[in-house]
Amino acid sequence: MAHTLSSTSHYGLGVKAFAEKLNELSNGKYQVTEAPAGQLGGERDLIEGLQIGSVDLAIVASAPLANFVPEISIFDLPFLFKDYEHARTVLDGEIGDELLKKVDGNGLHALAWSENGFRNLTNSKHAVSEPADLVGLKIRTMENRLQMAAFAGMGASPTPMAFNELIPALQQGVVDGQENPLTVITSSRMWEVQKYFSATRHVYSPAIILASPSLYDGLSDEEKHWFREAAQASVAATRAEVTRLEAAGVEMLKTHGMTVTTNIDRAAFAKAAEAASYELYTDPFGTELIDQIKAAE
């Protein structure tokens, strides 16, 4: 079971919970070996590995998956979700189930929606509280056109790259900053290469637990149930860690010397980001699903 973060990250805890539950349900028939920290490549590599069967299981962010399943790009729209309760309600309900089904048939099998959390901005140059502060900053984004458009709209110079290239790029000054949930910022010790943190909460980032069809299609119905139950255990563990770090992560950044900005002009960021990015989704897919998500309770 592969992912790109450290074994102590929220993904790592999710893998541990998955492995324990699957081992328990299968009476030891299935044992999971973790491949953390990009050992098997970046997230695009992992998705392609699942498709060809060289990777059995993976946890990846939704944004790279949108390159393979375009409908998933709805989760890259900025300022779509109000809070964690809203996001989790949508993912655990009918909308989330329908989007999981869209993943199947693309050489992948989706087991469950997991979580990264609300994404925030860091950089090495200066504090950021409004779009004008982003002008001239080279910000690493995921390899995803909606995110790149949103950051260009907010004034930054977006630079897409795989996560496993990010820390060296920050060290060498190839980019000035990056955006990620607190879970990733803390587990990656981003304070070693970044000085300023801005609580922009500009995008809610789900993760997804995927299985290779070469593995999953060969399972019995009972075994498939075990894998789905293990995925639910993984989601619970991951969300618990995200919740913990939402409370403790900011203080951790301060302890390690980062300057934290929480007084954010989110309305100005939202206006700029939405104007630049929403049409990239609504032109091919319309507004119906966006309206359903915003109305969900």
mmCIF file with all atom_site columns, N, CA, C and O in Angstrom, residues 62-79:
data_model
loop_
_atom_site.group_PDB
_atom_site.id
_atom_site.type_symbol
_atom_site.label_atom_id
_atom_site.label_alt_id
_atom_site.label_comp_id
_atom_site.label_asym_id
_atom_site.label_entity_id
_atom_site.label_seq_id
_atom_site.pdbx_PDB_ins_code
_atom_site.Cartn_x
_atom_site.Cartn_y
_atom_site.Cartn_z
_atom_site.occupancy
_atom_site.B_iso_or_equiv
_atom_site.pdbx_formal_charge
_atom_site.auth_seq_id
_atom_site.auth_comp_id
_atom_site.auth_asym_id
_atom_site.auth_atom_id
_atom_site.pdbx_PDB_model_num
ATOM 1  N N  . SER A 1 62 ? -6.918  13.742 -4.275  1.00 0.00 ? 62 SER A N  1
ATOM 2  C CA . SER A 1 62 ? -7.874  13.722 -5.380  1.00 0.00 ? 62 SER A CA 1
ATOM 3  C C  . SER A 1 62 ? -7.369  14.492 -6.598  1.00 0.00 ? 62 SER A C  1
ATOM 4  O O  . SER A 1 62 ? -7.728  14.156 -7.732  1.00 0.00 ? 62 SER A O  1
ATOM 5  N N  . ALA A 1 63 ? -6.543  15.526 -6.379  1.00 0.00 ? 63 ALA A N  1
ATOM 6  C CA . ALA A 1 63 ? -6.157  16.399 -7.493  1.00 0.00 ? 63 ALA A CA 1
ATOM 7  C C  . ALA A 1 63 ? -5.419  15.659 -8.615  1.00 0.00 ? 63 ALA A C  1
ATOM 8  O O  . ALA A 1 63 ? -5.783  15.815 -9.788  1.00 0.00 ? 63 ALA A O  1
ATOM 9  N N  . PRO A 1 64 ? -4.392  14.854 -8.333  1.00 0.00 ? 64 PRO A N  1
ATOM 10 C CA . PRO A 1 64 ? -3.754  14.118 -9.432  1.00 0.00 ? 64 PRO A CA 1
ATOM 11 C C  . PRO A 1 64 ? -4.695  13.122 -10.103 1.00 0.00 ? 64 PRO A C  1
ATOM 12 O O  . PRO A 1 64 ? -4.572  12.849 -11.303 1.00 0.00 ? 64 PRO A O  1
ATOM 13 N N  . LEU A 1 65 ? -5.651  12.584 -9.347  1.00 0.00 ? 65 LEU A N  1
ATOM 14 C CA . LEU A 1 65 ? -6.608  11.633 -9.911  1.00 0.00 ? 65 LEU A CA 1
ATOM 15 C C  . LEU A 1 65 ? -7.481  12.296 -10.966 1.00 0.00 ? 65 LEU A C  1
ATOM 16 O O  . LEU A 1 65 ? -7.948  11.637 -11.904 1.00 0.00 ? 65 LEU A O  1
ATOM 17 N N  . ALA A 1 66 ? -7.688  13.619 -10.850 1.00 0.00 ? 66 ALA A N  1
ATOM 18 C CA . ALA A 1 66 ? -8.532  14.325 -11.813 1.00 0.00 ? 66 ALA A CA 1
ATOM 19 C C  . ALA A 1 66 ? -7.949  14.283 -13.219 1.00 0.00 ? 66 ALA A C  1
ATOM 20 O O  . ALA A 1 66 ? -8.681  14.458 -14.197 1.00 0.00 ? 66 ALA A O  1
ATOM 21 N N  . ASN A 1 67 ? -6.648  14.044 -13.340 1.00 0.00 ? 67 ASN A N  1
ATOM 22 C CA . ASN A 1 67 ? -6.045  13.899 -14.665 1.00 0.00 ? 67 ASN A CA 1
ATOM 23 C C  . ASN A 1 67 ? -6.494  12.598 -15.336 1.00 0.00 ? 67 ASN A C  1
ATOM 24 O O  . ASN A 1 67 ? -6.370  12.453 -16.558 1.00 0.00 ? 67 ASN A O  1
ATOM 25 N N  . PHE A 1 68 ? -6.982  11.644 -14.555 1.00 0.00 ? 68 PHE A N  1
ATOM 26 C CA . PHE A 1 68 ? -7.433  10.359 -15.063 1.00 0.00 ? 68 PHE A CA 1
ATOM 27 C C  . PHE A 1 68 ? -8.966  10.274 -15.091 1.00 0.00 ? 68 PHE A C  1
ATOM 28 O O  . PHE A 1 68 ? -9.537  9.599  -15.938 1.00 0.00 ? 68 PHE A O  1
ATOM 29 N N  . VAL A 1 69 ? -9.612  10.939 -14.123 1.00 0.00 ? 69 VAL A N  1
ATOM 30 C CA . VAL A 1 69 ? -11.076 10.945 -14.001 1.00 0.00 ? 69 VAL A CA 1
ATOM 31 C C  . VAL A 1 69 ? -11.498 12.411 -13.868 1.00 0.00 ? 69 VAL A C  1
ATOM 32 O O  . VAL A 1 69 ? -11.562 12.953 -12.762 1.00 0.00 ? 69 VAL A O  1
ATOM 33 N N  . PRO A 1 70 ? -11.761 13.097 -14.988 1.00 0.00 ? 70 PRO A N  1
ATOM 34 C CA . PRO A 1 70 ? -11.939 14.556 -14.957 1.00 0.00 ? 70 PRO A CA 1
ATOM 35 C C  . PRO A 1 70 ? -13.037 15.053 -14.022 1.00 0.00 ? 70 PRO A C  1
ATOM 36 O O  . PRO A 1 70 ? -12.923 16.156 -13.472 1.00 0.00 ? 70 PRO A O  1
ATOM 37 N N  . GLU A 1 71 ? -14.101 14.260 -13.811 1.00 0.00 ? 71 GLU A N  1
ATOM 38 C CA . GLU A 1 71 ? -15.189 14.714 -12.938 1.00 0.00 ? 71 GLU A CA 1
ATOM 39 C C  . GLU A 1 71 ? -14.710 14.979 -11.512 1.00 0.00 ? 71 GLU A C  1
ATOM 40 O O  . GLU A 1 71 ? -15.300 15.785 -10.787 1.00 0.00 ? 71 GLU A O  1
ATOM 41 N N  . ILE A 1 72 ? -13.631 14.275 -11.100 1.00 0.00 ? 72 ILE A N  1
ATOM 42 C CA . ILE A 1 72 ? -13.108 14.435 -9.741  1.00 0.00 ? 72 ILE A CA 1
ATOM 43 C C  . ILE A 1 72 ? -12.535 15.834 -9.522  1.00 0.00 ? 72 ILE A C  1
ATOM 44 O O  . ILE A 1 72 ? -12.352 16.280 -8.386  1.00 0.00 ? 72 ILE A O  1
ATOM 45 N N  . SER A 1 73 ? -12.293 16.562 -10.597 1.00 0.00 ? 73 SER A N  1
ATOM 46 C CA . SER A 1 73 ? -11.716 17.900 -10.464 1.00 0.00 ? 73 SER A CA 1
ATOM 47 C C  . SER A 1 73 ? -12.633 18.864 -9.722  1.00 0.00 ? 73 SER A C  1
ATOM 48 O O  . SER A 1 73 ? -12.200 19.952 -9.339  1.00 0.00 ? 73 SER A O  1
ATOM 49 N N  . ILE A 1 74 ? -13.884 18.479 -9.474  1.00 0.00 ? 74 ILE A N  1
ATOM 50 C CA . ILE A 1 74 ? -14.757 19.363 -8.702  1.00 0.00 ? 74 ILE A CA 1
ATOM 51 C C  . ILE A 1 74 ? -14.156 19.664 -7.326  1.00 0.00 ? 74 ILE A C  1
ATOM 52 O O  . ILE A 1 74 ? -14.358 20.750 -6.773  1.00 0.00 ? 74 ILE A O  1
ATOM 53 N N  . PHE A 1 75 ? -13.380 18.738 -6.772  1.00 0.00 ? 75 PHE A N  1
ATOM 54 C CA . PHE A 1 75 ? -12.791 18.957 -5.454  1.00 0.00 ? 75 PHE A CA 1
ATOM 55 C C  . PHE A 1 75 ? -11.628 19.944 -5.489  1.00 0.00 ? 75 PHE A C  1
ATOM 56 O O  . PHE A 1 75 ? -11.124 20.340 -4.439  1.00 0.00 ? 75 PHE A O  1
ATOM 57 N N  . ASP A 1 76 ? -11.201 20.340 -6.679  1.00 0.00 ? 76 ASP A N  1
ATOM 58 C CA . ASP A 1 76 ? -10.138 21.333 -6.796  1.00 0.00 ? 76 ASP A CA 1
ATOM 59 C C  . ASP A 1 76 ? -10.693 22.750 -6.891  1.00 0.00 ? 76 ASP A C  1
ATOM 60 O O  . ASP A 1 76 ? -9.928  23.710 -6.938  1.00 0.00 ? 76 ASP A O  1
ATOM 61 N N  . LEU A 1 77 ? -12.025 22.881 -6.926  1.00 0.00 ? 77 LEU A N  1
ATOM 62 C CA . LEU A 1 77 ? -12.613 24.216 -6.965  1.00 0.00 ? 77 LEU A CA 1
ATOM 63 C C  . LEU A 1 77 ? -12.399 24.910 -5.624  1.00 0.00 ? 77 LEU A C  1
ATOM 64 O O  . LEU A 1 77 ? -12.704 24.349 -4.573  1.00 0.00 ? 77 LEU A O  1
ATOM 65 N N  . PRO A 1 78 ? -11.873 26.113 -5.641  1.00 0.00 ? 78 PRO A N  1
ATOM 66 C CA . PRO A 1 78 ? -11.604 26.821 -4.380  1.00 0.00 ? 78 PRO A CA 1
ATOM 67 C C  . PRO A 1 78 ? -12.883 27.271 -3.682  1.00 0.00 ? 78 PRO A C  1
ATOM 68 O O  . PRO A 1 78 ? -13.881 27.597 -4.333  1.00 0.00 ? 78 PRO A O  1
ATOM 69 N N  . PHE A 1 79 ? -12.824 27.248 -2.359  1.00 0.00 ? 79 PHE A N  1
ATOM 70 C CA . PHE A 1 79 ? -13.891 27.780 -1.503  1.00 0.00 ? 79 PHE A CA 1
ATOM 71 C C  . PHE A 1 79 ? -15.246 27.123 -1.801  1.00 0.00 ? 79 PHE A C  1
ATOM 72 O O  . PHE A 1 79 ? -16.284 27.771 -1.785  1.00 0.00 ? 79 PHE A O  1
#
